[in-house]
Coordinates of C-alpha atoms in Angstrom, one line a residue:
Chain J
M87 CA 31.5 -20.7 10.8
F88 CA 31.9 -19.6 14.4
D89 CA 34.1 -21.4 17.0
I90 CA 31.3 -21.6 19.6
F91 CA 29.1 -23.5 17.2
S92 CA 31.8 -26.1 16.4
F93 CA 29.3 -28.8 17.7
C94 CA 27.3 -28.1 14.5
A95 CA 29.4 -30.4 12.5
D96 CA 26.7 -33.1 12.5
P97 CA 23.2 -31.6 13.1
A98 CA 21.5 -35.0 12.8
V99 CA 22.6 -36.1 16.2
L100 CA 21.9 -32.9 18.2
D101 CA 19.1 -32.3 20.7
T102 CA 16.4 -29.7 19.9
G103 CA 18.1 -26.6 21.7
K104 CA 21.5 -27.1 20.0
W105 CA 19.8 -28.0 16.7
F106 CA 18.0 -24.6 16.8
A107 CA 21.2 -22.8 17.8
C108 CA 22.9 -24.3 14.7
Y109 CA 20.0 -24.0 12.4
L110 CA 19.4 -20.4 13.1
T111 CA 23.1 -19.4 12.5
T112 CA 23.5 -21.0 9.1
G113 CA 24.8 -18.8 6.3
K114 CA 21.4 -18.5 4.7
H115 CA 19.9 -17.2 8.0
M116 CA 22.7 -14.7 8.2
A117 CA 21.6 -13.5 4.9
F118 CA 18.0 -13.4 6.1
Y119 CA 19.0 -11.2 9.1
A120 CA 21.1 -9.0 6.7
S121 CA 17.9 -8.5 4.6
F122 CA 16.3 -6.6 7.5
G123 CA 19.2 -4.3 7.1
T124 CA 18.2 -4.1 3.4
V125 CA 14.7 -3.0 4.5
L126 CA 16.1 -0.4 7.0
L127 CA 18.6 0.9 4.3
L128 CA 15.7 1.3 1.8
L129 CA 13.8 3.3 4.4
A130 CA 16.7 5.4 5.3
I131 CA 17.4 6.3 1.6
T132 CA 13.9 6.5 0.5
A133 CA 12.4 8.7 3.2
P134 CA 14.6 11.8 2.6
T135 CA 14.5 11.3 -1.2
A136 CA 10.7 11.1 -1.2
L137 CA 10.7 14.2 0.9
A138 CA 12.9 16.0 -1.5
F139 CA 10.6 14.9 -4.4
G140 CA 7.6 16.0 -2.3
F141 CA 9.1 19.3 -1.7
G142 CA 9.9 19.9 -5.3
G143 CA 6.3 18.7 -6.3
A144 CA 4.7 21.0 -3.7
A145 CA 6.8 23.9 -4.7
A146 CA 6.0 23.3 -8.4
A147 CA 2.3 23.0 -7.7
R148 CA 2.1 26.5 -6.1
S149 CA 4.5 27.9 -8.7
R150 CA 3.4 31.1 -10.6
I151 CA 4.5 29.6 -14.0
A152 CA 1.5 27.7 -15.3
P153 CA 3.2 24.8 -17.0
L154 CA 5.3 24.1 -13.9
R155 CA 2.1 24.3 -11.7
W156 CA 0.3 21.8 -14.0
L157 CA 3.2 19.4 -13.9
G158 CA 3.1 19.6 -10.1
K159 CA -0.5 19.0 -9.8
I160 CA -0.6 16.2 -12.4
Y161 CA 2.2 14.5 -10.5
I162 CA 0.4 14.8 -7.2
S163 CA -3.0 13.7 -8.2
G164 CA -2.0 11.3 -11.0
V165 CA 0.1 9.1 -8.6
R166 CA -2.5 9.1 -5.9
G167 CA -5.6 8.1 -7.9
I168 CA -4.1 4.7 -9.1
P169 CA -3.2 1.7 -7.0
D170 CA 0.4 2.1 -6.0
I171 CA 1.4 -1.5 -6.7
A172 CA 0.5 -0.8 -10.4
F173 CA 3.1 1.9 -10.2
F174 CA 5.6 -0.3 -8.5
L175 CA 5.3 -2.9 -11.3
F176 CA 5.1 -0.1 -14.1
F177 CA 8.1 2.1 -13.0
V178 CA 10.6 -0.7 -12.6
I179 CA 10.3 -1.6 -16.3
A180 CA 9.6 1.8 -17.5
L181 CA 12.5 3.5 -15.8
D182 CA 14.9 0.6 -17.0
Q183 CA 13.7 1.1 -20.6
G184 CA 13.8 4.9 -20.3
F185 CA 17.5 4.8 -19.0
E186 CA 18.5 2.3 -21.7
W187 CA 16.8 4.3 -24.4
L188 CA 18.5 7.5 -23.4
R189 CA 21.9 5.8 -23.3
H190 CA 21.1 4.2 -26.6
Q191 CA 20.5 7.6 -28.2
W192 CA 23.7 8.9 -26.6
L193 CA 26.1 6.0 -27.2
C194 CA 24.9 4.5 -30.5
P195 CA 23.7 7.5 -32.6
D196 CA 24.1 5.6 -35.9
W197 CA 21.9 2.6 -34.9
D198 CA 19.2 2.3 -37.6
Q199 CA 16.9 -0.4 -36.5
P200 CA 13.7 0.2 -34.5
I201 CA 14.0 -0.2 -30.8
R202 CA 10.7 -2.0 -30.4
Q203 CA 10.7 -5.1 -32.6
G204 CA 7.4 -6.9 -32.1
N205 CA 7.4 -7.9 -28.4
D206 CA 11.2 -7.1 -27.9
F207 CA 12.9 -4.0 -26.6
V208 CA 16.3 -3.9 -28.4
V209 CA 19.1 -1.4 -27.7
C210 CA 22.7 -1.7 -28.7
A211 CA 25.0 -3.7 -26.4
A212 CA 26.9 -0.6 -25.1
A213 CA 23.5 0.9 -23.8
K214 CA 22.6 -2.0 -21.7
L215 CA 22.1 -1.2 -18.0
P216 CA 23.9 -2.8 -16.3
L217 CA 26.3 -3.9 -19.0
N218 CA 26.2 -7.6 -19.9
T219 CA 29.8 -8.0 -18.7
A220 CA 29.0 -6.6 -15.3
D221 CA 29.4 -8.4 -12.0
Q222 CA 26.3 -10.0 -10.4
S223 CA 26.5 -7.6 -7.5
V224 CA 26.2 -4.7 -9.9
H225 CA 23.0 -6.1 -11.2
E226 CA 21.7 -6.5 -7.6
W227 CA 22.6 -3.0 -6.7
Y228 CA 21.1 -1.6 -10.0
G229 CA 17.8 -3.4 -9.0
F230 CA 17.9 -2.0 -5.6
A231 CA 18.5 1.5 -6.9
T232 CA 15.6 1.4 -9.3
A233 CA 13.4 0.1 -6.4
I234 CA 14.5 3.1 -4.3
L235 CA 13.8 5.5 -7.2
T236 CA 10.3 4.0 -7.7
F237 CA 9.5 4.3 -4.0
A238 CA 10.8 7.8 -4.0
I239 CA 8.6 8.8 -7.0
V240 CA 5.4 7.2 -5.5
F241 CA 5.9 8.4 -2.0
G242 CA 7.1 11.8 -3.3
A243 CA 3.7 12.4 -4.7
F244 CA 2.1 11.7 -1.4
S245 CA 4.4 13.8 0.5
A246 CA 4.0 16.6 -2.0
N247 CA 0.5 16.6 -1.2
V248 CA 1.0 16.8 2.5
L249 CA 3.7 19.6 2.1
F250 CA 1.4 21.5 -0.3
G251 CA -1.4 21.5 2.3
A252 CA 1.1 22.4 5.1
M253 CA 2.4 25.4 3.1
R254 CA -1.2 26.7 2.6
A255 CA -1.9 26.1 6.4
V256 CA 0.8 28.7 7.4
P257 CA -1.3 31.6 8.9
K258 CA -2.0 34.3 6.3
G259 CA -1.1 37.0 8.9
Q260 CA 2.6 35.6 8.9
I261 CA 2.9 36.0 5.2
E262 CA 1.2 39.4 5.1
T263 CA 3.7 40.5 7.8
A264 CA 6.7 39.3 5.8
E265 CA 5.3 41.1 2.7
A266 CA 4.8 44.3 4.8
Y267 CA 8.5 44.0 5.8
G268 CA 9.3 44.1 2.1
M269 CA 10.4 40.5 1.6
T270 CA 10.3 39.2 -1.9
S271 CA 8.2 36.1 -2.6
R272 CA 11.4 34.0 -2.6
Q273 CA 12.4 35.4 0.8
T274 CA 9.0 35.0 2.2
F275 CA 8.9 31.2 1.0
W276 CA 12.3 30.4 2.4
R277 CA 12.3 32.5 5.7
V278 CA 8.6 32.4 6.7
I279 CA 6.7 29.6 5.0
V280 CA 9.2 26.8 5.1
P281 CA 10.4 27.1 8.7
Q282 CA 6.7 27.2 9.9
M283 CA 5.2 24.5 7.7
W284 CA 6.7 21.5 9.4
V285 CA 4.3 21.5 12.3
Y286 CA 1.4 21.3 10.0
A287 CA 3.1 18.8 7.8
L288 CA 4.2 16.4 10.6
P289 CA 0.9 14.5 11.3
G290 CA 0.6 13.9 7.5
L291 CA 4.2 13.0 7.2
S292 CA 4.1 10.6 10.2
N293 CA 1.1 8.9 8.7
L294 CA 3.1 8.6 5.4
W295 CA 6.0 7.1 7.3
M296 CA 3.8 4.3 8.6
V297 CA 2.5 3.7 5.2
L298 CA 6.0 3.6 3.9
I299 CA 7.1 1.0 6.5
K300 CA 4.1 -1.1 5.6
A301 CA 4.9 -0.8 1.7
T302 CA 8.4 -2.3 2.2
P303 CA 7.4 -5.9 1.6
L304 CA 6.6 -4.8 -2.0
L305 CA 10.3 -4.8 -2.4
F306 CA 9.8 -8.5 -3.0
L307 CA 7.7 -7.9 -6.1
L308 CA 10.5 -5.6 -7.5
G309 CA 12.9 -8.7 -7.4
V310 CA 15.0 -7.5 -4.4
E311 CA 16.1 -10.2 -2.1
D312 CA 14.3 -8.8 0.9
I313 CA 12.8 -10.3 4.1
V314 CA 9.8 -11.7 2.3
Y315 CA 12.0 -13.4 -0.2
W316 CA 14.1 -15.0 2.5
A317 CA 11.1 -16.0 4.6
R318 CA 9.7 -17.9 1.7
E319 CA 13.1 -19.4 0.8
L320 CA 14.0 -20.5 4.4
G321 CA 10.5 -21.5 5.4
G322 CA 9.8 -23.9 2.5
T323 CA 10.0 -27.6 3.0
K324 CA 13.7 -28.8 3.1
Q325 CA 14.6 -32.3 1.9
P326 CA 17.3 -34.3 3.8
R327 CA 19.0 -34.8 0.6
F328 CA 19.8 -31.1 -0.1
T329 CA 20.4 -29.8 3.5
D330 CA 21.8 -30.8 6.9
Y331 CA 18.7 -29.2 8.5
P332 CA 15.6 -30.9 7.0
H333 CA 12.3 -29.5 8.2
G334 CA 8.6 -29.3 7.0
D335 CA 6.8 -26.3 5.8
W336 CA 7.8 -23.6 8.3
R337 CA 6.8 -20.5 6.2
L338 CA 4.1 -19.9 8.7
W339 CA 6.5 -19.3 11.5
Y340 CA 8.8 -17.1 9.3
F341 CA 5.9 -14.9 8.3
L342 CA 4.7 -14.7 11.9
A343 CA 8.2 -13.4 12.8
L344 CA 7.9 -10.8 10.0
L345 CA 4.5 -9.7 11.3
V346 CA 5.9 -9.2 14.7
F347 CA 8.9 -7.3 13.3
Y348 CA 6.5 -4.9 11.5
L349 CA 4.1 -4.5 14.5
A350 CA 7.1 -3.6 16.7
F351 CA 8.5 -1.3 14.2
T352 CA 5.3 0.6 13.6
K353 CA 4.7 0.8 17.3
V354 CA 8.2 2.2 18.0
S355 CA 7.8 4.8 15.2
E356 CA 4.5 5.8 16.7
I357 CA 6.1 6.5 20.0
V358 CA 9.1 8.4 18.5
L359 CA 6.8 10.5 16.2
D360 CA 4.6 11.5 19.1
R361 CA 7.8 12.9 20.9
I362 CA 8.9 14.8 17.8
M363 CA 5.4 16.2 17.5
R364 CA 5.4 17.4 21.1
R365 CA 8.7 19.1 20.5
L366 CA 7.6 20.8 17.3
T367 CA 4.4 22.2 18.7
L368 CA 6.3 23.8 21.5
G369 CA 5.7 27.6 21.2
Q370 CA 3.6 27.4 18.0
A371 CA 0.4 29.3 17.6
T372 CA -1.8 26.3 17.6
T373 CA -4.1 24.5 20.0
G374 CA -1.4 22.0 20.8
G375 CA 1.2 24.7 21.4
E376 CA -1.3 26.6 23.6
A377 CA -2.1 23.5 25.6
Q378 CA 1.7 23.0 26.3
R379 CA 2.1 26.6 27.2
V380 CA -0.8 26.4 29.8
A381 CA 0.5 23.1 31.3
A382 CA 4.0 24.5 31.8
Chain H
M408 CA -10.6 -11.9 -34.7
T409 CA -12.7 -8.8 -34.7
C410 CA -12.9 -6.7 -31.4
W411 CA -16.5 -7.8 -30.8
E412 CA -15.4 -11.4 -31.0
T413 CA -12.7 -10.8 -28.5
I414 CA -15.0 -9.2 -26.2
Q415 CA -17.3 -12.2 -26.4
A416 CA -14.5 -14.5 -25.9
Y417 CA -12.8 -12.8 -23.0
A418 CA -15.2 -10.4 -21.2
F419 CA -15.8 -12.9 -18.5
R420 CA -12.5 -14.9 -18.7
S421 CA -11.6 -13.8 -15.2
V422 CA -14.5 -15.9 -13.8
G423 CA -13.9 -18.8 -16.0
W424 CA -16.5 -18.2 -18.7
G425 CA -15.5 -18.0 -22.3
E426 CA -12.3 -18.8 -24.2
R427 CA -9.9 -20.6 -21.9
L428 CA -6.6 -19.8 -23.6
L429 CA -5.2 -16.4 -23.1
P430 CA -3.7 -14.7 -26.2
R431 CA -0.1 -15.6 -26.7
D432 CA 1.1 -13.3 -29.4
D433 CA 0.0 -10.5 -31.6
F434 CA -1.6 -8.7 -28.7
T435 CA -4.2 -6.2 -29.8
L436 CA -5.3 -3.2 -27.9
C437 CA -8.8 -4.6 -27.8
Q438 CA -7.6 -7.8 -26.1
Q439 CA -5.8 -5.8 -23.5
F440 CA -8.8 -3.6 -22.8
T441 CA -11.1 -6.6 -22.6
L442 CA -9.1 -8.8 -20.4
I443 CA -8.0 -6.1 -18.0
G444 CA -11.7 -5.0 -17.8
S445 CA -12.6 -8.6 -17.2
G446 CA -10.1 -8.7 -14.2
M447 CA -11.8 -5.6 -12.8
L448 CA -14.8 -7.9 -11.9
W449 CA -12.6 -9.4 -9.2
N450 CA -11.5 -6.1 -7.8
I451 CA -15.1 -5.0 -7.7
Y452 CA -16.3 -8.2 -6.1
F453 CA -13.5 -8.1 -3.4
G454 CA -14.1 -4.4 -2.7
V455 CA -17.8 -4.5 -2.5
F456 CA -18.1 -7.6 -0.3
A457 CA -15.2 -6.6 2.0
L458 CA -16.8 -3.2 2.5
L459 CA -20.3 -4.5 3.2
L460 CA -19.0 -7.1 5.8
G461 CA -16.4 -4.9 7.2
F462 CA -18.8 -2.1 7.9
C463 CA -20.7 -4.2 10.3
L464 CA -17.6 -5.6 12.1
A465 CA -16.1 -2.1 12.2
T466 CA -19.2 -0.7 14.0
V467 CA -18.9 -3.5 16.6
L468 CA -15.1 -3.0 17.0
A469 CA -15.4 0.8 17.4
L470 CA -18.1 0.3 20.1
G471 CA -15.9 -2.3 21.7
K472 CA -12.8 0.1 21.8
N473 CA -15.1 2.9 23.2
A474 CA -16.5 0.6 25.9
G475 CA -15.8 1.0 29.6
S476 CA -15.2 -2.7 30.3
R477 CA -11.6 -4.0 29.9
W478 CA -12.8 -7.2 28.5
L479 CA -14.4 -5.6 25.5
R480 CA -11.9 -2.8 25.0
K481 CA -8.6 -4.8 25.1
P482 CA -9.6 -7.4 22.4
S483 CA -10.8 -4.6 20.0
E484 CA -7.7 -2.6 20.6
W485 CA -5.5 -5.6 19.9
F486 CA -7.4 -6.5 16.8
I487 CA -7.1 -3.0 15.4
L488 CA -3.4 -2.8 16.3
V489 CA -2.5 -6.1 14.6
F490 CA -4.4 -5.3 11.3
R491 CA -3.4 -1.7 11.2
G492 CA 0.2 -2.2 12.3
S493 CA 1.3 -4.7 9.8
P494 CA 1.4 -4.7 6.0
L495 CA -1.6 -6.1 4.2
F496 CA 0.9 -7.9 2.0
I497 CA 2.2 -10.0 4.9
Q498 CA -1.3 -10.6 6.1
F499 CA -2.2 -12.2 2.8
F500 CA 0.8 -14.4 3.0
L501 CA 0.2 -15.3 6.5
A502 CA -3.5 -16.0 6.1
Y503 CA -2.9 -18.2 3.1
L504 CA -0.4 -20.3 5.1
I505 CA -2.7 -20.5 8.0
F506 CA -5.7 -21.5 5.8
L507 CA -3.4 -24.1 4.2
Q508 CA -2.5 -25.6 7.6
L509 CA -6.1 -25.6 8.8
K510 CA -7.2 -27.3 5.6
T511 CA -4.8 -30.2 6.0
V512 CA -6.1 -30.9 9.6
G513 CA -9.6 -30.4 8.3
L514 CA -10.6 -27.4 10.2
A515 CA -11.2 -25.1 7.3
P516 CA -13.2 -25.8 4.2
E517 CA -11.5 -26.3 0.9
A518 CA -12.6 -22.7 -0.4
M519 CA -10.5 -20.9 2.2
T520 CA -7.2 -21.5 0.2
A521 CA -8.8 -20.0 -2.9
A522 CA -8.7 -16.4 -3.5
W523 CA -12.4 -15.8 -3.7
A524 CA -13.0 -16.8 -0.1
G525 CA -9.6 -16.6 1.7
A526 CA -8.5 -13.2 0.3
L527 CA -12.0 -11.8 0.9
V528 CA -11.7 -12.8 4.6
V529 CA -8.3 -11.0 4.9
L530 CA -9.6 -7.9 3.1
F531 CA -12.7 -7.9 5.3
L532 CA -10.8 -8.1 8.6
N533 CA -8.3 -5.5 7.4
T534 CA -10.9 -2.9 6.3
A535 CA -12.9 -3.6 9.4
A536 CA -9.7 -2.6 11.6
Y537 CA -9.1 0.5 9.6
S538 CA -12.8 1.6 9.5
A539 CA -13.2 0.8 13.2
E540 CA -10.3 3.3 14.0
I541 CA -12.2 5.9 11.9
F542 CA -15.5 5.1 13.6
Y543 CA -13.8 5.2 17.0
G544 CA -12.5 8.7 16.2
A545 CA -16.0 9.7 15.3
L546 CA -17.6 8.3 18.4
Q547 CA -15.1 10.3 20.4
S548 CA -16.1 13.5 18.8
I549 CA -19.9 13.2 18.9
P550 CA -21.0 16.6 20.4
K551 CA -21.7 16.2 24.1
G552 CA -25.0 18.2 23.7
D553 CA -26.4 15.7 21.2
V554 CA -26.1 12.9 23.8
E555 CA -27.5 15.0 26.6
A556 CA -30.5 16.0 24.4
A557 CA -31.2 12.3 23.9
D558 CA -31.0 11.7 27.6
A559 CA -33.4 14.6 28.2
Y560 CA -35.9 13.1 25.7
G561 CA -35.8 9.9 27.8
L562 CA -33.8 7.9 25.2
S563 CA -31.4 5.3 26.4
G564 CA -29.7 2.1 25.5
W565 CA -30.6 0.8 22.1
P566 CA -32.9 3.6 20.9
R567 CA -30.4 6.2 21.9
F568 CA -27.7 4.5 20.0
R569 CA -29.9 3.8 17.0
R570 CA -31.4 7.3 16.7
V571 CA -28.7 9.6 18.0
V572 CA -25.2 8.1 18.5
W573 CA -24.9 5.9 15.4
P574 CA -26.3 8.4 12.8
T575 CA -24.0 11.1 14.2
M576 CA -21.0 8.9 14.2
L577 CA -21.6 7.9 10.6
R578 CA -21.9 11.6 9.6
L579 CA -18.7 12.5 11.3
A580 CA -16.8 9.5 9.9
W581 CA -18.1 9.6 6.4
P582 CA -15.5 11.6 4.6
A583 CA -12.7 9.6 6.1
Y584 CA -14.6 6.4 5.4
T585 CA -14.9 7.2 1.7
N586 CA -11.2 7.4 1.6
E587 CA -10.9 4.1 3.3
A588 CA -13.3 2.7 0.6
I589 CA -11.2 4.0 -2.3
F590 CA -8.1 2.7 -0.5
L591 CA -9.7 -0.7 -0.2
F592 CA -10.4 -0.9 -3.9
H593 CA -6.8 -0.2 -4.6
A594 CA -5.7 -2.8 -2.0
T595 CA -7.7 -5.5 -3.8
T596 CA -5.0 -5.4 -6.5
L597 CA -2.6 -7.1 -4.1
V598 CA -4.6 -10.3 -3.9
F599 CA -3.0 -12.3 -6.7
F600 CA 0.5 -11.0 -5.9
S601 CA 0.6 -12.4 -2.4
G602 CA 0.1 -16.0 -1.6
F603 CA -3.3 -16.6 -3.2
P604 CA -2.8 -18.4 -6.6
A605 CA -4.9 -17.3 -9.6
F606 CA -6.6 -20.6 -10.4
Q607 CA -6.5 -21.3 -14.2
Q608 CA -5.1 -17.8 -14.8
R609 CA -8.4 -16.2 -13.5
G610 CA -6.8 -13.1 -12.0
D611 CA -7.8 -9.5 -11.2
A612 CA -7.1 -6.4 -13.4
L613 CA -3.5 -6.1 -12.2
Y614 CA -2.9 -9.8 -12.9
Y615 CA -3.8 -9.4 -16.6
A616 CA -2.0 -6.0 -16.9
N617 CA 1.0 -7.6 -15.5
Y618 CA 0.7 -10.5 -17.9
F619 CA 0.6 -8.2 -20.9
A620 CA 3.5 -6.2 -19.7
D621 CA 5.5 -9.3 -19.2
K622 CA 4.7 -10.8 -22.6
T623 CA 5.1 -7.6 -24.7
F624 CA 7.8 -6.1 -22.5
N625 CA 6.0 -2.8 -22.9
P626 CA 4.5 -1.4 -19.8
F627 CA 3.3 1.8 -21.5
V628 CA 0.0 0.1 -22.8
P629 CA -1.5 -2.2 -20.2
Y630 CA -0.7 -0.1 -17.0
P631 CA -2.3 3.1 -18.3
I632 CA -5.4 1.0 -19.3
L633 CA -5.5 -0.4 -15.8
A634 CA -5.0 3.2 -14.4
G635 CA -8.0 4.4 -16.5
Y636 CA -10.2 1.6 -15.1
F637 CA -9.3 2.4 -11.6
I638 CA -9.8 6.2 -12.0
L639 CA -13.2 5.3 -13.4
L640 CA -13.9 2.9 -10.4
T641 CA -12.7 5.6 -8.0
L642 CA -15.1 8.2 -9.4
I643 CA -18.0 5.7 -9.1
V644 CA -17.1 5.2 -5.4
I645 CA -16.9 8.8 -4.8
G646 CA -20.3 9.3 -6.5
L647 CA -22.0 6.6 -4.5
F648 CA -20.5 7.6 -1.2
G649 CA -21.4 11.2 -2.0
L650 CA -25.1 10.2 -2.3
V651 CA -24.9 8.6 1.1
N652 CA -23.2 11.6 2.5
R653 CA -26.0 13.8 1.2
R654 CA -28.5 11.7 2.9
L655 CA -26.7 11.6 6.2
N656 CA -26.5 15.4 6.2
R657 CA -30.0 16.0 4.8
H658 CA -31.2 17.8 8.0
L659 CA -28.4 20.4 7.9
P660 CA -28.5 23.7 6.0
D661 CA -26.3 23.6 2.9
A662 CA -23.4 25.7 4.2
R663 CA -22.9 23.4 7.2
R664 CA -22.8 20.2 5.4
S665 CA -19.5 18.5 5.6
K666 CA -18.0 18.3 2.1
L667 CA -16.5 15.0 1.0
R668 CA -12.8 15.7 0.8
V669 CA -11.2 12.9 -1.1
R670 CA -7.6 12.1 -0.4
P671 CA -6.9 8.5 -1.6
Q672 CA -4.2 6.9 0.3
I673 CA -1.6 4.2 -0.5
I674 CA -0.8 0.8 0.4
R675 CA -1.6 -0.5 3.7

C-alpha cells in the first residue's frame, strides 16, 4: 500500500495508535471512503434529473391538453400517496423487466414462447440487460443507473408538486401584464412564469433536498455498495483466521460515524440553502424581499 | 384452498396466529391480498402507538425549545436536530445495535431487540422530534392578542397554558401534524428492512409484498395491492384527523376555519 504505512506488515505487534492507522487505511476501508463519493455522486446526478422530471410533470399538470394534464396529475399524486420505499423496491424490478421486455420485442421478434412462465420472467439471451457476457463493473453501473432513475422518478413527483405550486404562486398581475403586452402563452410561460417561480419554489425544493439526502441510505436496499453496505461489512465481527485486523462487533461505531456524516451534511445544506434563499429574495415583491429592502 | 380458507389461515399470520408456513408456489391473488393485509396490522400498530406517545413527548419538547432557560432549550434543540437531521433508516440500524449491546450487559430487557418494542421506540422518538418542530412553529405564531387576553382575564401558569396556549397551538399545527401522521404511517414500512429481524417471518405489509415479488418475480401484483392498502389507510387518517380539526375549530365561523391541506411527504 503506502510507503508511510510500511510498519503495517505485522499488525499483531503494533500498539493501539499505529494499529488504528493501519486498520483505517486497509483496501476495504478505502472502498468504504469511496462509497461516500458514491452517495455524493448519486445526489449530484439525481437532484438535477429529479428537477427535470419535476419540471416536466408540473408543466404537464397545467397543460391545456386534457390527457397530458391527467398524466401529470396522476404522476404527482400517485407517487406521493404511497410509501416511497415501496416504489424503490417496485421500480428496480419493474424498470429492469420493462427494459428487457422492450429489447426483447425489438431484438427477438420471432420468439414464440410466453415471457412469463409461471414464476419466471424469460427473455431471449440477446435482450438481457446487461448481457450475460458483460463485465462485473457493467453490472454494478447498471444497478447504479437503475437506482438513479428510481430516485429521479420518485423525487421528480415531489418536485413536480412543488414547482406546480410555485408556478401558480407567481402573482396574477405579472401574467396579465405579459398578456397585455401581447405575449403568447408559450412566451408568458418561459419569460415571465419560469424566471419568477424559483423564489416560491425554493423553500419546498430545499426541504426536498433534505429529504433526498436522508433517502440515500435506501441505496443499500437497491443493492448498491453504498456506505450502509460497507458499514455493515466492515463493522461485523472479524475472526483472526480471515483477517490481520481481528475485532469484535463494531457496527455500532460505524453507524455512529454515518449518523454524524448525515447530521453534518444536513446542517451544512441548511446554511447554504439559507444563503441562496436570501440571494433569491433580493428585489422580489415578497415580504422577505421587502424586509431586505428596508434593512439596506 | 378456497379464498375463505386462505383468509382463515393467513389473516392474522403476521401476529403469529394461524397457518405457520407461508405459501411457496402457485400463489393466488387471494393469498397476496390476505397476507399483505395481515401485514398492515403491524403498520397500524406502529403508527398508532408511535403517534399517541409521540404527541405527548412532542408537546414537552416544543415547550422546552420555546423556553427561556438554556437548560431546557438546548437539550430539546439537540434532540430535534439529531432525529430530524439523520435518516430514519440509519436510526433504526443504530438503535438495534445499541439495544443489542445493552441487552448483553443486561441494561435493556429482551424485548428491545424485537421489532414490536425496539422499532416502536425509534418511531416514537422520531415522530416526537418532527412533531415538536411543528408544534414549536405553532407556538411561535400564536397571536399576541390571545395571550394578552388571557393575562387580562387573570389566567396564568397552568390554566393559561391549558385553556389558551395549548388549544391555539394545536389548532395552528393541526394541518401540518396531519401530514406528519401520514408520513409516519409510510415510515413504518421501513421497520423490517432495517436492522430489526422479522421473527418467524411475521412482518409488515411491505415485508410480505416484497416476499411475493421475490418469489414470483412479478412486482406488478403485490406492490399495487400494497399501494391500495396504504391509500385506504391514508384516507382513514385524513378522515380521523379531519374530525379532530373540526372540533378544534368549532368556535370559528365556517369561512375562517383552516382547511386541512394534505401534502404527504416522503422518507425521512
